[in-house]
CSV table of C-alpha atoms and ligand atoms in Angstrom, one decimal:
chain,number,residue,atom,x,y,z
A,1,MET,CA,-31.4,-31.1,-24.2
A,2,ARG,CA,-33.9,-33.0,-23.4
A,3,TYR,CA,-33.8,-35.5,-21.2
A,4,ALA,CA,-35.7,-38.8,-20.3
A,5,ASN,CA,-36.8,-39.9,-16.7
A,6,PRO,CA,-36.7,-42.0,-15.3
A,7,VAL,CA,-32.5,-41.6,-15.3
A,8,LEU,CA,-30.8,-43.9,-13.6
A,9,SER,CA,-33.9,-47.0,-14.5
A,10,GLY,CA,-34.0,-50.2,-12.0
A,11,PHE,CA,-34.1,-50.9,-9.3
A,12,TYR,CA,-32.3,-48.2,-7.6
A,13,PRO,CA,-34.1,-45.8,-4.2
A,14,ASP,CA,-32.5,-43.2,-2.5
A,15,PRO,CA,-30.7,-40.9,-4.4
A,16,SER,CA,-27.7,-38.7,-3.1
A,17,VAL,CA,-25.5,-37.5,-5.1
A,18,CYS,CA,-22.5,-35.1,-5.0
A,19,PHE,CA,-20.1,-32.2,-7.6
A,20,ALA,CA,-16.6,-33.0,-7.1
A,21,GLU,CA,-13.6,-33.3,-8.8
A,22,GLY,CA,-15.2,-32.1,-11.9
A,23,LYS,CA,-17.8,-34.9,-12.3
A,24,TYR,CA,-21.0,-35.8,-10.2
A,25,TYR,CA,-21.0,-38.8,-7.4
A,26,LEU,CA,-24.8,-40.1,-7.4
A,27,VAL,CA,-24.7,-43.1,-4.7
A,28,CYS,CA,-28.1,-46.1,-3.3
A,29,SER,CA,-29.8,-48.2,-0.4
A,30,SER,CA,-28.7,-51.5,-1.4
A,31,PHE,CA,-30.6,-53.7,1.8
A,32,GLN,CA,-29.9,-57.4,1.6
A,33,TYR,CA,-27.6,-56.9,-1.1
A,34,PHE,CA,-24.2,-57.3,-1.9
A,35,PRO,CA,-20.6,-55.4,-2.6
A,36,GLY,CA,-23.5,-52.7,-1.0
A,37,VAL,CA,-24.2,-49.1,-2.0
A,38,PRO,CA,-24.3,-48.2,-5.5
A,39,LEU,CA,-22.0,-45.4,-7.0
A,40,PHE,CA,-21.9,-44.0,-10.5
A,41,GLU,CA,-20.5,-40.9,-12.3
A,42,SER,CA,-21.5,-38.8,-14.0
A,43,GLU,CA,-20.3,-35.4,-16.2
A,44,ASP,CA,-24.0,-34.6,-17.4
A,45,LEU,CA,-26.4,-35.6,-14.7
A,46,VAL,CA,-27.9,-37.7,-17.1
A,47,ASN,CA,-25.9,-40.4,-18.5
A,48,TRP,CA,-24.8,-42.6,-15.4
A,49,THR,CA,-22.6,-45.3,-15.3
A,50,GLN,CA,-21.2,-47.2,-12.5
A,51,ILE,CA,-18.1,-47.5,-11.3
A,52,GLY,CA,-18.7,-49.7,-8.1
A,53,HIS,CA,-19.8,-50.1,-5.1
A,54,VAL,CA,-18.0,-48.5,-2.0
A,55,LEU,CA,-19.5,-51.4,0.1
A,56,THR,CA,-17.3,-54.2,-1.1
A,57,ARG,CA,-15.6,-56.0,2.5
A,58,PRO,CA,-17.6,-58.4,4.1
A,59,ASN,CA,-16.6,-56.7,7.8
A,60,GLN,CA,-18.8,-53.1,6.9
A,61,VAL,CA,-21.7,-54.5,6.9
A,62,GLN,CA,-23.4,-56.5,8.0
A,63,LEU,CA,-25.0,-58.9,5.9
A,64,GLU,CA,-25.7,-62.4,7.8
A,65,LYS,CA,-28.9,-64.2,7.3
A,66,ILE,CA,-31.3,-60.5,7.2
A,67,ALA,CA,-34.3,-60.1,6.7
A,68,SER,CA,-35.2,-58.7,2.5
A,69,SER,CA,-35.1,-54.5,2.7
A,70,GLY,CA,-33.5,-54.9,6.1
A,71,GLY,CA,-29.7,-53.7,5.7
A,72,VAL,CA,-28.9,-50.8,3.8
A,73,PHE,CA,-30.8,-48.0,4.1
A,74,ALA,CA,-30.4,-44.8,2.7
A,75,PRO,CA,-27.3,-43.5,1.8
A,76,THR,CA,-26.1,-39.9,0.9
A,77,ILE,CA,-22.3,-39.0,-0.3
A,78,ARG,CA,-21.0,-35.7,0.5
A,79,TYR,CA,-17.3,-34.6,-0.6
A,80,ASN,CA,-15.2,-32.2,1.2
A,81,ASN,CA,-11.5,-30.9,1.6
A,82,GLY,CA,-10.9,-34.1,-1.0
A,83,ARG,CA,-12.3,-36.9,0.9
A,84,PHE,CA,-15.7,-38.7,-0.3
A,85,TYR,CA,-17.8,-39.4,2.5
A,86,MET,CA,-20.8,-41.8,2.2
A,87,VAL,CA,-23.5,-41.6,5.8
A,88,THR,CA,-26.0,-44.6,5.7
A,89,THR,CA,-27.8,-46.5,8.2
A,90,ASN,CA,-28.2,-50.4,8.7
A,91,ASP,CA,-31.6,-51.0,10.0
A,92,THR,CA,-30.8,-54.4,10.5
A,93,THR,CA,-28.8,-53.7,13.8
A,94,HIS,CA,-29.5,-50.1,13.4
A,95,THR,CA,-26.8,-48.4,13.1
A,96,HIS,CA,-25.3,-45.1,11.4
A,97,PHE,CA,-22.4,-45.5,9.5
A,98,TYR,CA,-19.9,-43.3,7.9
A,99,VAL,CA,-17.2,-44.5,5.4
A,100,TYR,CA,-14.2,-42.5,3.6
A,101,THR,CA,-12.2,-42.2,0.9
A,102,ASP,CA,-9.3,-40.1,-1.0
A,103,ASP,CA,-9.4,-41.7,-4.7
A,104,ILE,CA,-13.5,-42.1,-5.2
A,105,HIS,CA,-12.3,-45.4,-7.7
A,106,GLY,CA,-10.7,-47.1,-4.9
A,107,GLU,CA,-11.2,-48.8,-1.5
A,108,TRP,CA,-12.8,-47.5,1.2
A,109,SER,CA,-12.8,-47.5,4.9
A,110,ASP,CA,-13.6,-49.2,7.2
A,111,PRO,CA,-17.0,-48.0,8.5
A,112,ILE,CA,-17.5,-45.5,11.8
A,113,THR,CA,-20.5,-45.3,13.9
A,114,VAL,CA,-22.2,-42.9,15.4
A,115,ASP,CA,-24.7,-42.5,18.3
A,116,GLN,CA,-28.1,-41.4,17.5
A,117,ASN,CA,-31.4,-43.4,16.6
A,118,GLY,CA,-33.1,-43.4,13.0
A,119,ILE,CA,-32.3,-43.5,9.7
A,120,ASP,CA,-31.4,-41.4,6.9
A,121,PRO,CA,-28.1,-39.8,8.2
A,122,SER,CA,-26.9,-36.8,5.8
A,123,LEU,CA,-23.2,-34.8,6.7
A,124,PHE,CA,-23.1,-31.0,6.5
A,125,PHE,CA,-20.0,-29.2,6.7
A,126,GLU,CA,-19.0,-25.9,7.2
A,127,ASP,CA,-15.9,-23.5,8.9
A,128,GLY,CA,-14.1,-27.2,10.1
A,129,ARG,CA,-17.8,-28.9,11.8
A,130,THR,CA,-18.7,-31.9,11.1
A,131,TYR,CA,-22.9,-31.5,11.5
A,132,PHE,CA,-24.8,-35.3,11.6
A,133,MET,CA,-29.2,-35.4,11.2
A,134,SER,CA,-31.0,-38.1,10.0
A,135,ASN,CA,-34.4,-38.3,10.8
A,136,GLY,CA,-35.5,-40.1,14.6
A,137,SER,CA,-36.2,-38.5,17.8
A,138,ASP,CA,-33.2,-36.1,19.9
A,139,ASP,CA,-32.3,-37.0,23.3
A,140,GLU,CA,-35.4,-35.3,25.5
A,141,GLY,CA,-37.1,-37.8,23.6
A,142,VAL,CA,-38.9,-35.7,20.9
A,143,PRO,CA,-39.8,-36.4,16.8
A,144,GLY,CA,-37.8,-35.3,14.2
A,145,VAL,CA,-35.3,-33.8,12.1
A,146,VAL,CA,-32.0,-34.5,14.7
A,147,GLN,CA,-29.1,-33.5,14.9
A,148,CYS,CA,-25.8,-33.6,16.7
A,149,GLU,CA,-23.0,-31.9,15.6
A,150,ILE,CA,-19.7,-35.0,15.2
A,151,ASP,CA,-16.0,-34.9,15.3
A,152,VAL,CA,-15.1,-36.7,11.8
A,153,ALA,CA,-12.4,-38.1,13.3
A,154,THR,CA,-14.6,-40.3,15.1
A,155,GLY,CA,-18.4,-39.7,15.2
A,156,ARG,CA,-18.1,-39.0,18.7
A,157,LYS,CA,-21.2,-36.9,19.3
A,158,LEU,CA,-19.5,-33.3,20.4
A,159,THR,CA,-23.5,-32.2,21.1
A,160,PRO,CA,-25.7,-33.7,22.7
A,161,SER,CA,-28.5,-35.0,19.4
A,162,ARG,CA,-31.2,-32.1,18.6
A,163,THR,CA,-34.7,-31.7,17.3
A,164,ILE,CA,-35.0,-28.8,14.2
A,165,TRP,CA,-37.4,-29.2,12.4
A,166,GLN,CA,-40.8,-31.7,12.5
A,167,GLY,CA,-41.7,-31.7,8.7
A,168,SER,CA,-44.8,-30.2,6.8
A,169,GLY,CA,-47.5,-31.9,8.7
A,170,GLY,CA,-47.2,-35.4,6.0
A,171,ARG,CA,-46.0,-38.6,7.6
A,172,TYR,CA,-42.5,-40.5,7.8
A,173,LEU,CA,-40.1,-37.7,7.8
A,174,GLU,CA,-37.3,-38.5,6.6
A,175,SER,CA,-33.9,-37.9,4.0
A,176,PRO,CA,-33.1,-34.6,5.6
A,177,HIS,CA,-29.9,-32.6,4.2
A,178,LEU,CA,-29.0,-29.3,4.3
A,179,TYR,CA,-27.4,-27.2,2.4
A,180,LYS,CA,-25.7,-23.5,3.0
A,181,ILE,CA,-26.9,-21.7,-0.2
A,182,ASP,CA,-25.7,-18.0,-0.5
A,183,ASN,CA,-27.2,-16.9,2.8
A,184,TYR,CA,-29.7,-19.1,3.9
A,185,TYR,CA,-29.3,-23.1,5.2
A,186,TYR,CA,-32.1,-25.4,3.5
A,187,LEU,CA,-33.3,-28.2,4.8
A,188,MET,CA,-34.8,-30.8,2.9
A,189,ALA,CA,-36.5,-33.6,2.9
A,190,ALA,CA,-39.0,-36.6,2.4
A,191,GLU,CA,-42.7,-37.0,3.9
A,192,GLY,CA,-45.5,-39.3,3.4
A,193,GLY,CA,-43.4,-42.2,3.2
A,194,THR,CA,-41.6,-43.8,0.5
A,195,GLU,CA,-45.4,-44.9,-1.1
A,196,TYR,CA,-47.9,-43.1,-3.9
A,197,GLY,CA,-48.6,-40.0,-1.3
A,198,HIS,CA,-44.5,-39.9,-1.0
A,199,MET,CA,-43.3,-36.0,-1.3
A,200,ILE,CA,-40.4,-33.3,-0.9
A,201,THR,CA,-40.8,-30.3,1.3
A,202,TYR,CA,-38.5,-27.8,2.9
A,203,ALA,CA,-37.4,-25.3,5.6
A,204,ARG,CA,-34.7,-22.4,5.5
A,205,SER,CA,-32.6,-20.9,9.0
A,206,ASP,CA,-30.7,-18.3,9.0
A,207,SER,CA,-28.8,-20.5,11.6
A,208,PRO,CA,-28.0,-24.7,11.0
A,209,TRP,CA,-29.6,-25.0,14.6
A,210,GLY,CA,-32.7,-23.0,13.0
A,211,PRO,CA,-35.8,-22.8,13.5
A,212,PHE,CA,-36.8,-23.8,9.6
A,213,GLU,CA,-39.2,-21.9,8.4
A,214,GLY,CA,-41.1,-24.3,5.9
A,215,TYR,CA,-42.2,-23.4,2.8
A,216,ALA,CA,-45.5,-21.9,1.7
A,217,LYS,CA,-45.9,-24.2,-1.1
A,218,ASN,CA,-45.0,-27.8,0.2
A,219,PRO,CA,-44.6,-29.7,-1.4
A,220,VAL,CA,-42.0,-28.3,-3.2
A,221,LEU,CA,-42.3,-31.2,-5.1
A,222,THR,CA,-45.1,-34.4,-5.6
A,223,ASN,CA,-46.4,-36.7,-7.9
A,224,ARG,CA,-49.9,-37.9,-5.5
A,225,ASN,CA,-52.3,-35.9,-7.4
A,226,LYS,CA,-51.2,-36.1,-10.6
A,227,ALA,CA,-53.4,-38.9,-11.8
A,228,PRO,CA,-53.8,-41.1,-14.2
A,229,TYR,CA,-49.4,-40.6,-14.7
A,230,ILE,CA,-47.7,-43.2,-14.8
A,231,ILE,CA,-44.7,-41.8,-13.0
A,232,GLN,CA,-45.6,-42.6,-8.7
A,233,GLY,CA,-44.0,-42.0,-5.5
A,234,ILE,CA,-42.1,-38.6,-6.3
A,235,GLY,CA,-40.5,-37.9,-3.3
A,236,HIS,CA,-36.6,-38.3,-1.1
A,237,GLY,CA,-33.7,-36.7,-3.4
A,238,ASP,CA,-30.9,-34.4,-3.1
A,239,LEU,CA,-30.4,-31.3,-3.8
A,240,ILE,CA,-27.5,-30.1,-7.2
A,241,ARG,CA,-25.8,-27.5,-9.0
A,242,ASP,CA,-24.6,-28.2,-12.1
A,243,SER,CA,-21.9,-26.5,-14.3
A,244,ARG,CA,-24.1,-23.9,-14.8
A,245,GLY,CA,-25.1,-22.7,-12.2
A,246,ASP,CA,-28.3,-24.7,-12.5
A,247,TRP,CA,-30.1,-26.2,-9.4
A,248,HIS,CA,-31.6,-30.8,-10.0
A,249,ILE,CA,-33.4,-31.9,-7.7
A,250,LEU,CA,-32.6,-36.3,-8.4
A,251,CYS,CA,-35.0,-37.7,-6.2
A,252,LEU,CA,-36.8,-41.1,-6.5
A,253,GLY,CA,-40.1,-42.4,-7.4
A,254,PHE,CA,-41.7,-45.4,-9.1
A,255,ARG,CA,-44.0,-46.1,-12.4
A,256,GLN,CA,-46.7,-47.8,-12.2
A,257,ILE,CA,-46.4,-51.3,-15.0
A,258,HIS,CA,-49.8,-49.5,-16.8
A,259,MET,CA,-52.6,-46.8,-16.5
A,260,TRP,CA,-54.6,-48.0,-14.1
A,261,GLN,CA,-52.5,-51.0,-12.3
A,262,THR,CA,-51.2,-50.1,-9.4
A,263,TYR,CA,-48.9,-52.0,-9.2
A,264,HIS,CA,-44.2,-51.8,-9.5
A,265,HIS,CA,-42.0,-54.1,-9.4
A,266,LEU,CA,-38.8,-52.7,-11.0
A,267,GLY,CA,-37.8,-50.5,-7.3
A,268,ARG,CA,-38.1,-47.2,-7.0
A,269,GLU,CA,-35.6,-45.5,-9.3
A,270,VAL,CA,-33.3,-41.7,-10.1
A,271,PHE,CA,-35.3,-39.3,-11.8
A,272,LEU,CA,-33.8,-35.6,-12.3
A,273,ILE,CA,-36.2,-32.5,-11.8
A,274,PRO,CA,-35.2,-29.2,-12.5
A,275,VAL,CA,-35.9,-26.5,-10.3
A,276,VAL,CA,-35.4,-22.3,-9.9
A,277,PHE,CA,-34.4,-20.1,-7.2
A,278,GLY,CA,-37.4,-16.8,-7.1
A,279,GLU,CA,-35.9,-13.7,-6.0
A,280,ASP,CA,-37.3,-13.9,-2.2
A,281,GLY,CA,-34.6,-17.2,-2.4
A,282,TRP,CA,-38.0,-19.8,-2.3
A,283,PHE,CA,-36.8,-22.2,-4.9
A,284,CYS,CA,-39.4,-24.4,-6.8
A,285,ALA,CA,-39.0,-27.5,-8.3
A,286,GLY,CA,-41.0,-29.6,-11.8
A,287,LYS,CA,-43.4,-27.8,-14.4
A,288,ASP,CA,-45.7,-27.5,-11.2
A,289,GLY,CA,-44.7,-28.4,-7.8
A,290,THR,CA,-44.9,-32.4,-9.9
A,291,ALA,CA,-42.6,-34.7,-11.7
A,292,ASP,CA,-42.6,-35.1,-15.3
A,293,GLU,CA,-41.4,-37.8,-17.7
A,294,SER,CA,-39.2,-34.7,-19.5
A,295,TYR,CA,-37.4,-31.6,-19.3
A,296,GLU,CA,-34.9,-29.4,-21.7
A,297,ILE,CA,-31.4,-29.5,-19.6
A,298,ASN,CA,-28.8,-27.2,-20.4
A,299,GLY,CA,-25.6,-28.9,-22.2
A,300,ASP,CA,-24.5,-30.5,-26.1
A,301,PHE,CA,-23.8,-34.1,-24.5
A,302,THR,CA,-27.8,-37.2,-25.7
A,303,GLN,CA,-28.9,-39.4,-23.0
A,304,LYS,CA,-28.1,-42.9,-23.7
A,305,ALA,CA,-29.8,-45.8,-24.8
A,306,LEU,CA,-28.8,-48.9,-22.3
A,307,PRO,CA,-26.9,-51.0,-23.6
A,308,GLU,CA,-26.7,-54.9,-24.6
A,309,PHE,CA,-25.4,-56.9,-20.7
A,310,THR,CA,-23.0,-59.5,-21.5
A,311,PHE,CA,-20.7,-61.3,-20.0
A,312,GLU,CA,-18.0,-59.1,-21.9
A,313,ASN,CA,-18.8,-55.9,-21.1
A,314,THR,CA,-20.5,-55.9,-17.5
A,315,ASP,CA,-17.9,-56.0,-14.6
A,316,PHE,CA,-19.0,-59.7,-12.5
A,317,GLY,CA,-17.4,-56.6,-9.8
A,318,VAL,CA,-19.2,-53.6,-10.7
A,319,HIS,CA,-22.4,-54.5,-12.1
A,320,TRP,CA,-23.3,-57.9,-10.6
A,321,CYS,CA,-24.8,-58.3,-7.4
A,322,PHE,CA,-25.2,-60.6,-5.0
A,323,ILE,CA,-28.1,-61.8,-2.7
A,324,ARG,CA,-27.0,-61.5,1.8
A,325,HIS,CA,-22.3,-62.2,1.8
A,326,PRO,CA,-21.5,-64.3,-0.8
A,327,ARG,CA,-19.8,-67.7,-0.1
A,328,THR,CA,-17.1,-66.6,-2.7
A,329,GLU,CA,-16.5,-70.4,-2.7
A,330,ASN,CA,-19.2,-71.6,-5.4
A,331,TYR,CA,-18.8,-68.4,-8.2
A,332,GLU,CA,-15.9,-68.7,-10.8
A,333,LEU,CA,-16.6,-65.6,-12.7
A,334,ALA,CA,-14.0,-65.5,-15.1
A,335,ASP,CA,-14.2,-63.1,-18.8
A,336,GLY,CA,-17.4,-64.8,-21.1
A,337,SER,CA,-18.6,-67.2,-18.6
A,338,ALA,CA,-19.8,-67.5,-15.4
A,339,VAL,CA,-19.6,-70.3,-13.1
A,340,LEU,CA,-21.7,-71.3,-10.1
A,341,PHE,CA,-22.0,-74.1,-7.6
A,342,GLY,CA,-25.1,-75.2,-6.1
A,343,THR,CA,-25.0,-76.0,-2.9
A,344,ASP,CA,-28.6,-76.7,-0.1
A,345,VAL,CA,-29.7,-73.8,-0.5
A,346,THR,CA,-32.7,-72.0,-1.9
A,347,LEU,CA,-34.0,-69.0,-3.8
A,348,ASP,CA,-36.9,-69.2,-1.6
A,349,ASP,CA,-33.9,-69.2,1.7
A,350,VAL,CA,-33.6,-65.8,4.2
A,351,ASP,CA,-29.8,-66.5,3.4
A,352,SER,CA,-27.3,-66.3,0.0
A,353,PRO,CA,-28.1,-69.2,-2.0
A,354,THR,CA,-25.6,-69.9,-5.1
A,355,PHE,CA,-26.9,-65.9,-7.2
A,356,ILE,CA,-25.2,-63.6,-9.5
A,357,GLY,CA,-28.0,-60.8,-10.7
A,358,LEU,CA,-28.2,-57.4,-12.9
A,359,ARG,CA,-31.0,-55.1,-11.6
A,360,GLN,CA,-34.0,-55.7,-14.2
A,361,ARG,CA,-33.6,-52.1,-15.4
A,362,GLY,CA,-37.3,-51.7,-18.4
A,363,PHE,CA,-40.1,-53.3,-19.2
A,364,ASP,CA,-39.1,-54.1,-22.2
A,365,MET,CA,-36.4,-57.0,-22.3
A,366,GLU,CA,-35.4,-60.1,-23.7
A,367,LEU,CA,-32.7,-61.9,-22.2
A,368,SER,CA,-31.2,-65.6,-22.6
A,369,CYS,CA,-28.5,-67.9,-21.4
A,370,GLU,CA,-27.1,-71.0,-22.3
A,371,ILE,CA,-26.7,-73.2,-18.8
A,372,SER,CA,-24.5,-75.8,-18.6
A,373,LEU,CA,-25.4,-78.9,-15.6
A,374,ASP,CA,-24.5,-82.1,-14.2
A,375,GLY,CA,-27.4,-82.2,-11.6
A,376,GLY,CA,-29.4,-80.8,-9.0
A,377,GLU,CA,-31.1,-77.4,-11.0
A,378,ALA,CA,-29.8,-73.8,-12.1
A,379,GLY,CA,-31.7,-71.5,-13.7
A,380,VAL,CA,-32.3,-67.6,-14.5
A,381,THR,CA,-35.1,-65.7,-11.9
A,382,VAL,CA,-37.0,-63.1,-11.9
A,383,TYR,CA,-36.8,-62.3,-8.1
A,384,MET,CA,-38.1,-59.9,-5.8
A,385,CYS,CA,-37.2,-61.5,-2.3
A,386,GLU,CA,-37.2,-65.5,-1.4
A,387,ASN,CA,-41.3,-64.7,-1.5
A,388,GLU,CA,-42.1,-63.5,-5.1
A,389,HIS,CA,-40.1,-64.8,-8.0
A,390,TYR,CA,-40.1,-66.7,-11.1
A,391,ASP,CA,-37.5,-69.4,-11.9
A,392,ALA,CA,-37.3,-70.6,-15.3
A,393,ALA,CA,-34.5,-73.9,-14.9
A,394,ILE,CA,-32.9,-76.8,-15.7
A,395,ARG,CA,-32.4,-80.0,-13.3
A,396,ARG,CA,-32.1,-83.3,-13.2
A,397,THR,CA,-35.0,-85.3,-11.8
A,398,GLY,CA,-34.7,-89.5,-11.6
A,399,ASN,CA,-34.5,-91.0,-15.0
A,400,GLY,CA,-33.6,-88.1,-16.3
A,401,TRP,CA,-33.9,-83.9,-17.1
A,402,GLU,CA,-36.3,-81.7,-17.2
A,403,ALA,CA,-36.6,-78.3,-18.6
A,404,VAL,CA,-38.9,-76.1,-14.9
A,405,LEU,CA,-41.5,-72.5,-15.2
A,406,LYS,CA,-41.6,-72.7,-10.8
A,407,LEU,CA,-44.2,-69.1,-9.8
A,408,ASN,CA,-43.1,-68.3,-6.4
A,409,ILE,CA,-46.1,-65.7,-5.0
A,410,GLY,CA,-46.2,-65.9,-1.1
A,411,ASP,CA,-47.2,-68.4,0.1
A,412,ILE,CA,-48.3,-70.1,-2.9
A,413,LYS,CA,-45.3,-72.5,-4.5
A,414,HIS,CA,-46.9,-73.3,-8.5
A,415,ILE,CA,-45.0,-75.0,-10.8
A,416,GLN,CA,-46.1,-74.2,-14.3
A,417,LYS,CA,-44.7,-76.6,-16.4
A,418,TYR,CA,-41.9,-79.0,-16.8
A,419,VAL,CA,-40.7,-80.8,-19.4
A,420,GLN,CA,-38.5,-83.2,-20.4
A,421,ILE,CA,-35.4,-82.2,-21.9
A,422,ARG,CA,-32.8,-84.3,-23.9
A,423,SER,CA,-29.9,-83.0,-21.5
A,424,GLY,CA,-29.3,-80.5,-19.2
A,425,ASN,CA,-27.5,-78.3,-22.2
A,426,ALA,CA,-29.7,-75.5,-22.6
A,427,LYS,CA,-30.3,-72.4,-23.0
A,428,ILE,CA,-33.0,-69.8,-20.7
A,429,ILE,CA,-35.3,-67.5,-22.7
A,430,ILE,CA,-37.4,-64.9,-21.0
A,431,ARG,CA,-38.3,-61.7,-22.4
A,432,SER,CA,-40.8,-59.3,-20.5
A,433,ASP,CA,-43.8,-56.0,-21.1
A,434,SER,CA,-44.7,-54.4,-18.6
A,435,MET,CA,-47.3,-56.7,-17.4
A,436,ARG,CA,-46.6,-60.3,-18.2
A,437,TYR,CA,-43.1,-62.1,-18.4
A,438,TYR,CA,-43.1,-65.0,-20.9
A,439,PHE,CA,-40.2,-68.3,-20.2
A,440,ALA,CA,-39.1,-70.4,-23.2
A,441,VAL,CA,-36.2,-73.1,-23.1
A,442,GLN,CA,-34.8,-74.0,-25.7
A,443,THR,CA,-33.2,-77.2,-26.2
A,444,ASN,CA,-31.7,-79.6,-28.9
A,445,GLY,CA,-32.4,-78.0,-31.6
A,446,ARG,CA,-36.6,-77.0,-30.6
A,447,THR,CA,-38.0,-73.8,-28.7
A,448,ILE,CA,-40.3,-75.2,-26.0
A,449,GLU,CA,-42.1,-72.3,-24.4
A,450,LEU,CA,-42.9,-72.3,-20.5
A,451,GLY,CA,-45.3,-70.7,-19.6
A,452,ASP,CA,-46.6,-67.1,-18.2
A,453,ALA,CA,-46.9,-65.3,-15.9
A,454,ALA,CA,-48.4,-61.4,-14.1
A,455,SER,CA,-45.5,-58.5,-13.4
A,456,LYS,CA,-47.9,-57.4,-10.9
A,457,TYR,CA,-47.5,-60.8,-8.5
A,458,LEU,CA,-43.5,-59.5,-7.9
A,459,SER,CA,-43.8,-56.3,-7.4
A,460,THR,CA,-43.4,-53.6,-4.1
A,461,GLU,CA,-47.5,-53.6,-3.9
A,462,VAL,CA,-47.8,-58.0,-3.2
A,463,ALA,CA,-43.8,-58.0,-2.0
A,464,GLY,CA,-44.1,-55.2,0.3
A,465,GLY,CA,-40.4,-54.1,0.9
A,466,PHE,CA,-38.0,-51.4,-0.6
A,467,THR,CA,-36.4,-52.7,-3.4
A,468,GLY,CA,-37.3,-54.4,-7.4
A,469,VAL,CA,-37.1,-57.7,-9.5
A,470,LEU,CA,-33.4,-58.7,-10.1
A,471,THR,CA,-32.4,-61.0,-12.7
A,472,GLY,CA,-30.5,-63.5,-11.3
A,473,LEU,CA,-29.0,-66.9,-12.4
A,474,TYR,CA,-28.3,-69.3,-9.8
A,475,ALA,CA,-27.4,-72.9,-8.9
A,476,VAL,CA,-29.6,-75.0,-6.1
A,477,GLY,CA,-28.8,-78.5,-5.4
A,478,GLN,CA,-24.5,-79.9,-4.8
A,479,ASN,CA,-24.1,-79.0,-8.9
A,480,ARG,CA,-21.8,-77.0,-11.1
A,481,ALA,CA,-23.5,-75.1,-13.6
A,482,GLU,CA,-21.0,-73.2,-16.3
A,483,PHE,CA,-23.9,-69.5,-17.8
A,484,SER,CA,-22.5,-68.4,-21.2
A,485,ASN,CA,-22.8,-66.2,-24.3
A,486,PHE,CA,-25.3,-64.5,-21.3
A,487,SER,CA,-27.0,-61.5,-22.5
A,488,CYS,CA,-29.7,-58.6,-21.9
A,489,ARG,CA,-31.7,-56.0,-24.1
A,490,TYR,CA,-34.3,-52.9,-23.5
A,491,LEU,CA,-36.9,-52.9,-26.3
B,1,6LW,C1,-35.6,-44.4,3.3
B,1,6LW,C2,-36.6,-44.2,3.5
B,1,6LW,C3,-37.3,-44.2,2.1
B,1,6LW,O1,-34.3,-45.0,4.2
B,1,6LW,O2,-37.2,-44.9,2.3
B,1,6LW,O3,-38.0,-43.2,0.3
B,1,6LW,C4,-36.1,-46.6,2.7
B,1,6LW,N1,-37.7,-43.3,1.4
B,1,6LW,O4,-35.8,-42.2,3.8
B,1,6LW,C5,-34.9,-47.7,2.5
B,1,6LW,O5,-35.5,-47.3,0.9
């Protein structure tokens, strides 16, 4: 079967995967968004269905007024003795913590913290022992991949934290994962930073404590010299064996908006790359150590296209998310409609505006939604963060109603167009391709073009940070906004 990358499109960075009870489970970073840590299930590593989130209760993660791209960094998911573990870092509070569940479709535990520095924690279980590793520096101050043994019931350290590998020389040694495969312990990590120089490297040893011998041809996977090519930034991955015995890396990467335009706004997405072990026990990845758009995988199944996203076929508790902890009294989310009550908190604030969003899943999108509003402002935003977002909205004015397109690009806050309309009832329409967004409003039987704007100003290269664009419904002002007939399709 031939599949196309990314296998999970849109802002789902830092993938980690495990196999349990006949299925694969995948988690991703979520930063300031709530619920935290999206959780996916798959039977074939190619088709991923979101089954919920790991951090569903505010007491599991502190997100109050945290900076965008702070909060929940790269998670790792592992399965041991009938129990799933998800370990991550709240980068804002500099805390590593893990939660666990015995029912992947149920609730997860309260957090258990581990006192080691750095980011990107991972767990490795063997013979009743639990190894905890992250990047950072050890108790002696030596930087690298740092490891200790913990009591998994309490998170208490049983050994000092020791640096076990310092990578192949690239900057930002991150995302370490330890595996036992046949006779060796393999330590796989990312280097180069989550940018155009990103890469995956690895080493092996006959002990989980090292010494580790680096793979002679590191990096084992990178697109840093693959150009011109749309897929860039390949790195931060997890190794997984499928049920047929074939090996793969699930890793992040991103897609530039154009071959010659080094911008990406959809965030870091998930790529599936084949891995082959040689006789000597060293493995290689991709065709030539790079990530391509399409590969063959063994198995008799098909890769499903993205569905149309509507209120009927999405679940507010599974697919949608809030910015930081929502004030739940401001939402009435039912099948078929979403009622949002606005507050004085706006999309420009480092706070929790009334907003529900879905990740933008592809470049070529057609989105529409009807709004019925009694005052203030409500609309649809393509939202990268509080500094970079484009809002197509309707709002009450002193003497009536208007439709408006607002472009927010860093310090530049620009009203592209405003047009008087007759009532607070209108349909917002947003179309996009990789380079631009196009905005329109339909009301009283006429369609009014509000204008268009470049996607690159919502990109990571402009906005900074680690997230990607969400399409969000929002309300601002002391108002009631009813959203209905939501549809979002990818062409
Ligand atoms: C993550 C680090 C990284 O913790 O980006 O791609 C950081 N790599 O490993 C935030 O996603």
